[in-house]
mmCIF file of C-alpha atoms in Angstrom:
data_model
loop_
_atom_site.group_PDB
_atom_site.id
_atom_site.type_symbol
_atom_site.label_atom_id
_atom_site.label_comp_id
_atom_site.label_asym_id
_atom_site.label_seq_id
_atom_site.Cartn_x
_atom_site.Cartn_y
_atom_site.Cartn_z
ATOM 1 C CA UNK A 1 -12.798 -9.080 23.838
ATOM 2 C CA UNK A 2 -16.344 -10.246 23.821
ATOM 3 C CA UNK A 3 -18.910 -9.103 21.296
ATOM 4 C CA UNK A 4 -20.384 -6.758 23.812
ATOM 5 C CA UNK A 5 -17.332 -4.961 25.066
ATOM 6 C CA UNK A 6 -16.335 -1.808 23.844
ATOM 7 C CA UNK A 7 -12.948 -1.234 21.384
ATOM 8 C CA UNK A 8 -11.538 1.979 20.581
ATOM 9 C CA UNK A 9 -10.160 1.909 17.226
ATOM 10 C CA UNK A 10 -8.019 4.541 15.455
ATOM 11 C CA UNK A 11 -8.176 5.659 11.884
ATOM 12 C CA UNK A 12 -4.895 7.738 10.502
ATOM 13 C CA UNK A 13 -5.166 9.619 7.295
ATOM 14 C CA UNK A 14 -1.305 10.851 6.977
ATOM 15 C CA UNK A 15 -1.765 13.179 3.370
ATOM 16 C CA UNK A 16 0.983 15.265 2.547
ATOM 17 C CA UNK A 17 0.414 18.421 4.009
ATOM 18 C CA UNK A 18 -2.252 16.934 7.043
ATOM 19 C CA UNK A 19 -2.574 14.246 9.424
ATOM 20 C CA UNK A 20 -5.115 13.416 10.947
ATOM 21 C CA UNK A 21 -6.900 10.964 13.125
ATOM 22 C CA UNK A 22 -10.821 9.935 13.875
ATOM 23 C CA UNK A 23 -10.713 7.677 17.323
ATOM 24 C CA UNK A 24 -13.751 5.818 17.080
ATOM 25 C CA UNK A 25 -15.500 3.580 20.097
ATOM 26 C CA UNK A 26 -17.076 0.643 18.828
ATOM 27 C CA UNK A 27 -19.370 -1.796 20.765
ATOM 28 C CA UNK A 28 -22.101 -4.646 19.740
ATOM 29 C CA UNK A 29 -24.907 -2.191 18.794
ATOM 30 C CA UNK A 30 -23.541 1.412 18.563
ATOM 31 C CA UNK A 31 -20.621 3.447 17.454
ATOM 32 C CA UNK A 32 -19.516 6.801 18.919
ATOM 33 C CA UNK A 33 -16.596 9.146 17.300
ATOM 34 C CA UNK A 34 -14.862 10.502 19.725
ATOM 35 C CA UNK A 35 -12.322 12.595 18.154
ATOM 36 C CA UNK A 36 -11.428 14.001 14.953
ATOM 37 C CA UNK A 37 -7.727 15.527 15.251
ATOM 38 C CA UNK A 38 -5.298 16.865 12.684
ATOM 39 C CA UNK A 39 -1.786 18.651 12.351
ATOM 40 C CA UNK A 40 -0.017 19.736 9.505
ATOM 41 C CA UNK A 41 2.997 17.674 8.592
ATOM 42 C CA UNK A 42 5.514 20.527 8.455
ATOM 43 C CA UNK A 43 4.867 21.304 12.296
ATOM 44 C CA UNK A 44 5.306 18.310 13.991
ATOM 45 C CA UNK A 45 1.281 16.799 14.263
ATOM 46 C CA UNK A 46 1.944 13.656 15.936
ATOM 47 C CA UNK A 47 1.828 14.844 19.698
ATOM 48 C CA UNK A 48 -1.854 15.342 19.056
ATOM 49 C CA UNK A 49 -2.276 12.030 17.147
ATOM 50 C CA UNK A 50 -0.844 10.053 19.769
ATOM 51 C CA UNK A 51 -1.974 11.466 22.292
ATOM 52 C CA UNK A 52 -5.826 10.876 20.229
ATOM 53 C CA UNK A 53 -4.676 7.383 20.078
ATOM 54 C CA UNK A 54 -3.631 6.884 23.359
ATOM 55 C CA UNK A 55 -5.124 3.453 24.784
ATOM 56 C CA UNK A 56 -6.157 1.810 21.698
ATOM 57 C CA UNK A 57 -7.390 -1.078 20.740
ATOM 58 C CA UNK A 58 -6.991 -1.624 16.943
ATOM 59 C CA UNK A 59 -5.790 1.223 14.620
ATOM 60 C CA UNK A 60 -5.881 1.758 10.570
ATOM 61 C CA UNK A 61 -3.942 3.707 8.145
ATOM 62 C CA UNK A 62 -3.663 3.917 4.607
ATOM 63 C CA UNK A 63 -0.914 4.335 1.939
ATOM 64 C CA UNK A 64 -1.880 7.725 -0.239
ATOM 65 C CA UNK A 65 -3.057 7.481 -3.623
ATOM 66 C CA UNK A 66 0.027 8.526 -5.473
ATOM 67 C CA UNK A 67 2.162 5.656 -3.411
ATOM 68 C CA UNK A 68 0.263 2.661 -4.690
ATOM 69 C CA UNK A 69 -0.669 1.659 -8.351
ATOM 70 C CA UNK A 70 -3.626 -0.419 -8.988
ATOM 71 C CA UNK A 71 -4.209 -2.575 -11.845
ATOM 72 C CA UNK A 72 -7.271 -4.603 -12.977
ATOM 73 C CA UNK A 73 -6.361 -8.115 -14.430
ATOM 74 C CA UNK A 74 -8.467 -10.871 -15.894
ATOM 75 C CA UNK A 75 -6.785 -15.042 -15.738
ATOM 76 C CA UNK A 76 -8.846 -17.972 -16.264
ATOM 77 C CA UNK A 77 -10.865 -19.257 -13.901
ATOM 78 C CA UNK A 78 -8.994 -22.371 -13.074
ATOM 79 C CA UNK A 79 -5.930 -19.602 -11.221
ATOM 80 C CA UNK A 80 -8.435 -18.597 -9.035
ATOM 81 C CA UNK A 81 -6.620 -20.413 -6.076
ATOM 82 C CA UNK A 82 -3.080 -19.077 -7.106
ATOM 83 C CA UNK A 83 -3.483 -15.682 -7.572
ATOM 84 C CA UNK A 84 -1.017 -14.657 -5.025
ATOM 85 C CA UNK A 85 1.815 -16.760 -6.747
ATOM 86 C CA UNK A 86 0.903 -15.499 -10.248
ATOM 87 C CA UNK A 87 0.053 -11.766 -9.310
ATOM 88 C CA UNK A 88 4.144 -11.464 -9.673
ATOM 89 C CA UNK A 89 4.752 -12.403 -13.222
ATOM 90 C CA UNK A 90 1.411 -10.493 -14.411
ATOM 91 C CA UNK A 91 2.588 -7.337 -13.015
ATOM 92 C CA UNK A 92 6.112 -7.980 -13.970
ATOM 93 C CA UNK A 93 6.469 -4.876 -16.711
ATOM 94 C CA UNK A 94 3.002 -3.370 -15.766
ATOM 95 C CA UNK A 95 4.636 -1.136 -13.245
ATOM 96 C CA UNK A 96 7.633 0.862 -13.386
ATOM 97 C CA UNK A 97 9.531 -1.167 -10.505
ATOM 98 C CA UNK A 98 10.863 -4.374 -10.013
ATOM 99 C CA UNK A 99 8.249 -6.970 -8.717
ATOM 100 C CA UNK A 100 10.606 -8.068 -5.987
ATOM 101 C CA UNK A 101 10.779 -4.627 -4.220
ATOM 102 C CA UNK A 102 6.646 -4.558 -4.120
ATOM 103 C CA UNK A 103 4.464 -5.317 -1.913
ATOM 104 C CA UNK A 104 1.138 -7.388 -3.443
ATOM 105 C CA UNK A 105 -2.129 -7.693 -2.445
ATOM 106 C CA UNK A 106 -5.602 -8.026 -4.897
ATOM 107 C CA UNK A 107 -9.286 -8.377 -4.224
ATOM 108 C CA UNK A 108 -11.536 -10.619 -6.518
ATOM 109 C CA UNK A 109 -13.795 -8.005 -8.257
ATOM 110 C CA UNK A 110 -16.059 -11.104 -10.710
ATOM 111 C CA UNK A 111 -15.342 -14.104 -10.972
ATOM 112 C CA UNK A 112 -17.613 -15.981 -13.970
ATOM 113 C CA UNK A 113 -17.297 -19.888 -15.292
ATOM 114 C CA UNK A 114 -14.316 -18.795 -17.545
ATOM 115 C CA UNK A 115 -12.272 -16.439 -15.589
ATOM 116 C CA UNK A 116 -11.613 -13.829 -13.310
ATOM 117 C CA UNK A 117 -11.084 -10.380 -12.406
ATOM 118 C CA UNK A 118 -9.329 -8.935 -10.033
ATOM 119 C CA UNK A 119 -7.773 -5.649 -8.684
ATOM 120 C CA UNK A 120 -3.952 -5.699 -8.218
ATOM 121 C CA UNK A 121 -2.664 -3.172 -5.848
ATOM 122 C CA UNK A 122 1.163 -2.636 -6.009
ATOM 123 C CA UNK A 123 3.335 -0.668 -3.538
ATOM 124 C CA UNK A 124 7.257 -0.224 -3.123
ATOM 125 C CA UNK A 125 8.424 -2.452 -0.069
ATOM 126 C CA UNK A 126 10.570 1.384 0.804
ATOM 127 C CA UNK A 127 7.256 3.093 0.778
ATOM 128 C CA UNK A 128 5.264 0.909 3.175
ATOM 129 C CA UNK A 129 8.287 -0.093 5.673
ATOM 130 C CA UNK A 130 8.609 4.141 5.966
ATOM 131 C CA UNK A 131 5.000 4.222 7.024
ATOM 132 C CA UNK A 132 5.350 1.804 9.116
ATOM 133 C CA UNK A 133 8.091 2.763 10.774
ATOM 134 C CA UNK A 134 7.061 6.422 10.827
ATOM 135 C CA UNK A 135 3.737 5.643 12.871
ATOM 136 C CA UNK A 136 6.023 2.948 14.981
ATOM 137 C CA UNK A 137 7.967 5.715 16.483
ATOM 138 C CA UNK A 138 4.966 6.979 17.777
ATOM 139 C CA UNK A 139 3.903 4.050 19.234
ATOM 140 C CA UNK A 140 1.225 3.069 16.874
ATOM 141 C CA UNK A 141 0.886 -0.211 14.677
ATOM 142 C CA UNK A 142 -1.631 -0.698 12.532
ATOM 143 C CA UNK A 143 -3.933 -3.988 11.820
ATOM 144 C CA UNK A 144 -4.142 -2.897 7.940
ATOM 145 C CA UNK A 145 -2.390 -0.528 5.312
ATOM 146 C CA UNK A 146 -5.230 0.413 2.919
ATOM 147 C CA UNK A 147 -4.332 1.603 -0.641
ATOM 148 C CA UNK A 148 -4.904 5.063 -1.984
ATOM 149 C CA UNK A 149 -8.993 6.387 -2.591
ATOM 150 C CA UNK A 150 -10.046 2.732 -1.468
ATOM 151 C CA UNK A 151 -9.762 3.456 2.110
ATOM 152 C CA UNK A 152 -12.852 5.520 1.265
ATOM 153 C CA UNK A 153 -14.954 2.657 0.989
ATOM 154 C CA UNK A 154 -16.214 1.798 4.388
ATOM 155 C CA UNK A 155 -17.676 5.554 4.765
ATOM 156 C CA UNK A 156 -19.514 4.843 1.533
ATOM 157 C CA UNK A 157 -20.604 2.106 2.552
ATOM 158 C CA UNK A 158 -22.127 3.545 6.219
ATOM 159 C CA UNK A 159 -23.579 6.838 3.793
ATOM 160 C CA UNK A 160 -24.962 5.121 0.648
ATOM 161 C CA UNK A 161 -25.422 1.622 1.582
ATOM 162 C CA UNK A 162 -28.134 0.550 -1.144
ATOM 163 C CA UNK A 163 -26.801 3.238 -3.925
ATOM 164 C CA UNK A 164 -24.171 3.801 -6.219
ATOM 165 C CA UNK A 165 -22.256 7.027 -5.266
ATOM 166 C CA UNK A 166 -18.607 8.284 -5.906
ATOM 167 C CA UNK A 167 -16.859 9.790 -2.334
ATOM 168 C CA UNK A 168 -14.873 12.439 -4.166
ATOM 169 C CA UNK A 169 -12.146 13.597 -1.351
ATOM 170 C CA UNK A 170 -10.571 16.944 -2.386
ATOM 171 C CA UNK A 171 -6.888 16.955 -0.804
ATOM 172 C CA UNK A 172 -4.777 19.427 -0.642
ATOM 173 C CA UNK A 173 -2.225 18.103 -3.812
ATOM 174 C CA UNK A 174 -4.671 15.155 -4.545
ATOM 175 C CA UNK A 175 -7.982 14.558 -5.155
ATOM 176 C CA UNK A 176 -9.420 10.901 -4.483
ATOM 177 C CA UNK A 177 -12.140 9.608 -6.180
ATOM 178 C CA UNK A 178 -13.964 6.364 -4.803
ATOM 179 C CA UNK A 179 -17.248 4.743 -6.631
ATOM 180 C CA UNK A 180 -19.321 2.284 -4.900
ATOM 181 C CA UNK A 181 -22.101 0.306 -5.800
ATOM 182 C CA UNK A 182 -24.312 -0.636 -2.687
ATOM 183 C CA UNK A 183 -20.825 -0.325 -0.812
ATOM 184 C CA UNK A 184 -19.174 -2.561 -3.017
ATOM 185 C CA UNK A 185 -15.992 -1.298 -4.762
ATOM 186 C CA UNK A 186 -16.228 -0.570 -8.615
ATOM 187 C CA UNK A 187 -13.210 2.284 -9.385
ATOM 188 C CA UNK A 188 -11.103 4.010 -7.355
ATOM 189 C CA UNK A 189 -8.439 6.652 -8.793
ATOM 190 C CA UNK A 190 -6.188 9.118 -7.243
ATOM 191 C CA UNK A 191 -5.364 12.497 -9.407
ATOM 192 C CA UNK A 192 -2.964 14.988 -8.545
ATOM 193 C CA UNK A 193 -5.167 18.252 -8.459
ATOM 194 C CA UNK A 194 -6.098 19.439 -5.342
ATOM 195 C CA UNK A 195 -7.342 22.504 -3.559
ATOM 196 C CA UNK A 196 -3.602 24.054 -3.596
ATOM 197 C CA UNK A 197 -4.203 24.088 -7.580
ATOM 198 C CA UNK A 198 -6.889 26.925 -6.601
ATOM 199 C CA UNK A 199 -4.199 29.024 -4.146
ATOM 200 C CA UNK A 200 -2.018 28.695 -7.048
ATOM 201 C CA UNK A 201 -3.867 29.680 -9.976
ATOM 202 C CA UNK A 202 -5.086 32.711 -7.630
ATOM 203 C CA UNK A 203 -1.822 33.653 -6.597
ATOM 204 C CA UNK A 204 -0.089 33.726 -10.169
ATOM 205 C CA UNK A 205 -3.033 35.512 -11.060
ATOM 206 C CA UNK A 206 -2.535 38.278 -8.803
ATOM 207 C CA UNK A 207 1.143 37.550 -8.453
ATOM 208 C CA UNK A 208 0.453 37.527 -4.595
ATOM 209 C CA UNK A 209 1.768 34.951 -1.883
ATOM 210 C CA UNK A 210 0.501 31.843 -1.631
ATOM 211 C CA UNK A 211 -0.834 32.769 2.120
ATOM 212 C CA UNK A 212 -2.651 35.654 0.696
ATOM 213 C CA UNK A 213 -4.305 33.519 -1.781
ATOM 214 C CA UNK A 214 -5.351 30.791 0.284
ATOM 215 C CA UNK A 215 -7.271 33.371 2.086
ATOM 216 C CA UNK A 216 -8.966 34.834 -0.356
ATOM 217 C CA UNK A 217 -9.929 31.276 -1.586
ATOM 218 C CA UNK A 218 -11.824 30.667 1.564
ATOM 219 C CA UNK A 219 -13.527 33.993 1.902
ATOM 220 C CA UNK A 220 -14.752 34.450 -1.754
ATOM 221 C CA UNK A 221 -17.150 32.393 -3.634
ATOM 222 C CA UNK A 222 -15.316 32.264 -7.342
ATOM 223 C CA UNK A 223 -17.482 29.449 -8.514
ATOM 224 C CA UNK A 224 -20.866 31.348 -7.931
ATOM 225 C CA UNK A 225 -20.973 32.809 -11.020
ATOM 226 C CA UNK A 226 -21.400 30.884 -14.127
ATOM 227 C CA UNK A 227 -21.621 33.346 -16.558
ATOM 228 C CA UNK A 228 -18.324 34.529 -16.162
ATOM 229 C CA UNK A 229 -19.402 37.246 -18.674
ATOM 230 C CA UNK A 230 -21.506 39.289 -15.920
ATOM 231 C CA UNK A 231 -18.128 39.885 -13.910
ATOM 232 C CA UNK A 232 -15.489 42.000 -14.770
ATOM 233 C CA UNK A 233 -11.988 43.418 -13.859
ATOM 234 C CA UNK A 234 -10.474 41.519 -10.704
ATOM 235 C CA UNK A 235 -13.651 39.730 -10.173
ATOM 236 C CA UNK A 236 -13.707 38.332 -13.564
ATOM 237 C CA UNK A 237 -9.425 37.385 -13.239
ATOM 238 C CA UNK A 238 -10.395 35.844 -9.865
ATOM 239 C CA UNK A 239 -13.224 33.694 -11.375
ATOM 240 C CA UNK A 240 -11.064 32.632 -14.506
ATOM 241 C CA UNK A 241 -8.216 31.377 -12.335
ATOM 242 C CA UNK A 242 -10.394 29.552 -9.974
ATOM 243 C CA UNK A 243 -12.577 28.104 -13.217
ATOM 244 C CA UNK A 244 -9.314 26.352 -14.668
ATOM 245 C CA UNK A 245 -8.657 24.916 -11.276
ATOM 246 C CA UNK A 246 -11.739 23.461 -10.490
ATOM 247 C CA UNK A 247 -12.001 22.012 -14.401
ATOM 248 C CA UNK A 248 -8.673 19.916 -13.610
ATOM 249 C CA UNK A 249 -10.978 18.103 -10.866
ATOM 250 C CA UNK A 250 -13.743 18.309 -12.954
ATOM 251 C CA UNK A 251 -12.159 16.296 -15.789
ATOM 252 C CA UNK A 252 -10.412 13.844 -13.127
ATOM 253 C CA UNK A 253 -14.188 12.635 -11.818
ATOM 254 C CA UNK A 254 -15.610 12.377 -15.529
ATOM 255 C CA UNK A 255 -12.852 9.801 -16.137
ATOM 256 C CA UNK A 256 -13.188 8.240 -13.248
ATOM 257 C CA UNK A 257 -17.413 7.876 -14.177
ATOM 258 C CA UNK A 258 -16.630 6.669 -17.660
ATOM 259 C CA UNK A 259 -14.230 4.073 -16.070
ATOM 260 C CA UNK A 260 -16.861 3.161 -14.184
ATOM 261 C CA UNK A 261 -19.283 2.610 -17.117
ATOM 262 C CA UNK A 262 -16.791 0.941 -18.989
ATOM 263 C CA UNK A 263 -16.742 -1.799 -16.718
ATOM 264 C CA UNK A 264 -20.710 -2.260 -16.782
ATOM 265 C CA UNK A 265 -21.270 -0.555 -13.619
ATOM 266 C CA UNK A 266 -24.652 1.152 -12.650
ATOM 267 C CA UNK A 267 -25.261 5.373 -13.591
ATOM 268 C CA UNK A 268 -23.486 6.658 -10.477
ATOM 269 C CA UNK A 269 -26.420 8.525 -8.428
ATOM 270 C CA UNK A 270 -24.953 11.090 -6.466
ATOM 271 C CA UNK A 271 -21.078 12.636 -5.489
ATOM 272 C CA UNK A 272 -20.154 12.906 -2.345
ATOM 273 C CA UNK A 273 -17.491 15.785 -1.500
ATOM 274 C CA UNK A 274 -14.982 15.370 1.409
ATOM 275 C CA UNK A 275 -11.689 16.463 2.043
ATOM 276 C CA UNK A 276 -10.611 20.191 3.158
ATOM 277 C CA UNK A 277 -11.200 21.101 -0.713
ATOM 278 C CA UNK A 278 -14.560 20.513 -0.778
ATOM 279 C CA UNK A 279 -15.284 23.889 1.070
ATOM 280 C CA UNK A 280 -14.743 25.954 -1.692
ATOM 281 C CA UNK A 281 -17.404 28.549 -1.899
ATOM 282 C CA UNK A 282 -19.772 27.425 -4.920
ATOM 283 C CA UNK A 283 -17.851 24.141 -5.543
ATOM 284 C CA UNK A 284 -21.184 22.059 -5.296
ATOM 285 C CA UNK A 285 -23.360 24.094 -7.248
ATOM 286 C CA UNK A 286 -20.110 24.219 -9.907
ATOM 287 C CA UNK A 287 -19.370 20.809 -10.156
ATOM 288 C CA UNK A 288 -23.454 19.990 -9.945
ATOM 289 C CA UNK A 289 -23.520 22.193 -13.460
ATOM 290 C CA UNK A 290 -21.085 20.659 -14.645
ATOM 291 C CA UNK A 291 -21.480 16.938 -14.434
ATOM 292 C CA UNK A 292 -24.999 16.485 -14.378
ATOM 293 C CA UNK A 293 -25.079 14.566 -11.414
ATOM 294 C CA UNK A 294 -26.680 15.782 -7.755
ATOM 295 C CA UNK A 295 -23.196 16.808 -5.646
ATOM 296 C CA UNK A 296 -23.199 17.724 -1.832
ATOM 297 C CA UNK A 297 -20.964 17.490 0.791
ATOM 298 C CA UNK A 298 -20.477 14.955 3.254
ATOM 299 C CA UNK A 299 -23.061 14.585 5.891
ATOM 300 C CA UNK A 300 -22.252 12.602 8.857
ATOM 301 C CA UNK A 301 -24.943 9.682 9.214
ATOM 302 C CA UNK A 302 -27.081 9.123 12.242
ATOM 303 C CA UNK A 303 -25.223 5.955 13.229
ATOM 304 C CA UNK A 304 -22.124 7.594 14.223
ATOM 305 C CA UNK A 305 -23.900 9.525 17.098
ATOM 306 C CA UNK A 306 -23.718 13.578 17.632
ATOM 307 C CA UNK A 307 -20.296 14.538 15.581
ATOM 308 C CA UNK A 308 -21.048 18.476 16.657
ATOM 309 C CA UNK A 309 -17.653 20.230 16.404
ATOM 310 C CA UNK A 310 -15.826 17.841 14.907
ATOM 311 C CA UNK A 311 -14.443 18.260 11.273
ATOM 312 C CA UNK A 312 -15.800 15.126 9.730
ATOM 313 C CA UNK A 313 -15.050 16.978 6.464
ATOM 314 C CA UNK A 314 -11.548 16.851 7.016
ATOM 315 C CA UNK A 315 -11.199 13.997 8.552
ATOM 316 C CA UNK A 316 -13.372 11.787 6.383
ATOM 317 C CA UNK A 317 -10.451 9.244 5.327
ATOM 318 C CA UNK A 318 -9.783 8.977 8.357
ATOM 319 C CA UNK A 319 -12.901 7.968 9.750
ATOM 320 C CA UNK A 320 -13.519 5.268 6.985
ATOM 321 C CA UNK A 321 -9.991 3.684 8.010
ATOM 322 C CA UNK A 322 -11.922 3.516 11.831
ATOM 323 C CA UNK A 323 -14.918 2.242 10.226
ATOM 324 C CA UNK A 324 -12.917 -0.752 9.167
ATOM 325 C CA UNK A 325 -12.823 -2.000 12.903
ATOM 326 C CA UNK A 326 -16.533 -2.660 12.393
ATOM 327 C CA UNK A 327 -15.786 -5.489 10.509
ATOM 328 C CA UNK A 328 -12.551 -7.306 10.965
ATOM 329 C CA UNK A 329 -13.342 -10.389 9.238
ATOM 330 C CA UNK A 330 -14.203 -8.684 6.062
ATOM 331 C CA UNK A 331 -11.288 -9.752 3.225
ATOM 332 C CA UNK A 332 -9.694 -6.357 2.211
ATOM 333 C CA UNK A 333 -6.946 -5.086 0.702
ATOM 334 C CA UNK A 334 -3.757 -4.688 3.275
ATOM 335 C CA UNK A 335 -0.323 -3.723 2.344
ATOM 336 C CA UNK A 336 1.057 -4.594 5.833
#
């Protein structure tokens, strides 16, 4: 198609307990999101994806977090032109599978007189033919596999474009955390604490279902009150369980910052929260406290056009896979 006709590209975010998809229409000069759509795995979502992604023209997924491993290596300068064919032997004992049954990509991170570094993303061959062949039989095929919390990157780059933020997606079993320094990639980790880890804690402190918990979750704002010493009873049980939960994240996105740091990048500016966790009552203010560092939630930006009554929240990842068919001669990293 011509640089003036329209595309309608697809963005699939398939998490563990959600999938969803963001159908984006792209032309020259403007983008539009049309849809954001989601179904829970465990009751058959993919009538509504498909039928979101009926009559596309490009569409983008992405491997989760905890199904791809990602490694940052340094060679001399002079392998620069055959990383591909080394990648296997300097992996070979890094990760816990055979380097034949992995699919291997890697994105040049510096690259100085002397040598190079790179990021190594690793993935078993099993895992990625599954997703394939899970979004084949409903008719989609997509351009790209991203890896993990780097699918986030595009939406930081559209949000932040000239400062360095982390987009910290809160999942329901995971939590991916994405830094990016005037939209280009520094560290990207996956944890597994999520905003089940809060249902959980409230529900074995209560011993109550897991149902019942999740609605008190949403409904009550545990984080509000720091001094846990003003509450008491229930209220103060409540706010305990909830405070361990939320400190599991908490730790996750310090690491990820002093990773960051360790590798000479600039003081992060600002978090960004995504993700169907990231509506926890008091969560921003909490994690604000607690890391120093100005937190709010995702706001869609102007050049995506009116988003009113869709969950770009939710459906964040899934919209920065879309984003990618903004620029589809930019080198990424693809597991396909």
């Amino acid at each position: 198609r011509g640089p003036t006709m329209a595309q309608v590209v697809i963005g699939l975010d398939v998490g563990t307990h959600m999938v969803r998809a963001a159908r984006l229409r792209v032309s020259f000069r403007t983008m539009e999101v049309e849809q954001i759509v989601e179904g829970r795995v465990d009751e058959e979502p993919w009538a509504a994806i498909a039928e979101a992604s009926r009559g596309a023209d490009l569409v983008f997924s992405a491997l989760r977090g905890d199904e791809v491993s990602l490694r940052r290596l340094e060679l001399p300068a002079a392998a620069s032109k055959r990383v591909e064919a080394i990648l296997p032997f300097e992996l070979d004992g890094e990760v816990p599978f055979d380097v034949q049954d992995l699919v291997l990509d890697h994105s040049v991170v510096d690259q100085g007189p002397e040598t190079i570094r790179i990021l190594a993303v690793a993935a078993r061959r099993q895992v990625v033919e599954q997703h394939l062949s899970t979004l084949s039989q409903e008719g989609l095929t997509p351009r790209e596999v991203g890896a993990g919390a780097r699918a986030h990157l595009e939406l930081a780059a559209l949000v932040a474009p000239s400062e360095t933020v982390a987009i910290v997606d809160i999942g329901h079993t995971h939590t991916d955390v994405c830094i990016a320094d005037a939209g280009a990639p520094s560290v990207a980790r996956t944890c597994s604490a999520g905003g089940r880890d809060v249902t959980v804690a409230l529900a074995r402190a209560f011993d109550v279902p897991e149902t019942v918990a999740a609605e008190w979750k949403h409904a009550e704002r545990y984080l509000g009150t720091f001094d846990l010493s003003l509450l008491e009873g229930e209220q103060r049980t409540a706010a305990e369980a909830v405070r361990v939960a939320a400190d599991r994240i908490v730790r996750e996105i310090r690491q990820t910052l002093a990773a960051h740091g360790a590798e000479g990048g600039r003081d992060v500016q600002r978090i960004i929260l995504c993700g169907g966790g990231s509506r926890l009552s008091g969560l921003v203010e909490y994690l604000t406290s607690a890391l120093g560092i100005e937190v709010g939630r995702l706001e869609a930006p102007a050049a995506l056009g009116p988003v009113a009554g869709l969950d770009v929240l939710g459906g964040s990842k899934a919209l920065s896979l879309a984003l990618r068919g903004t620029a589809l001669r930019k080198k990424r990293i693809d597991l396909r």
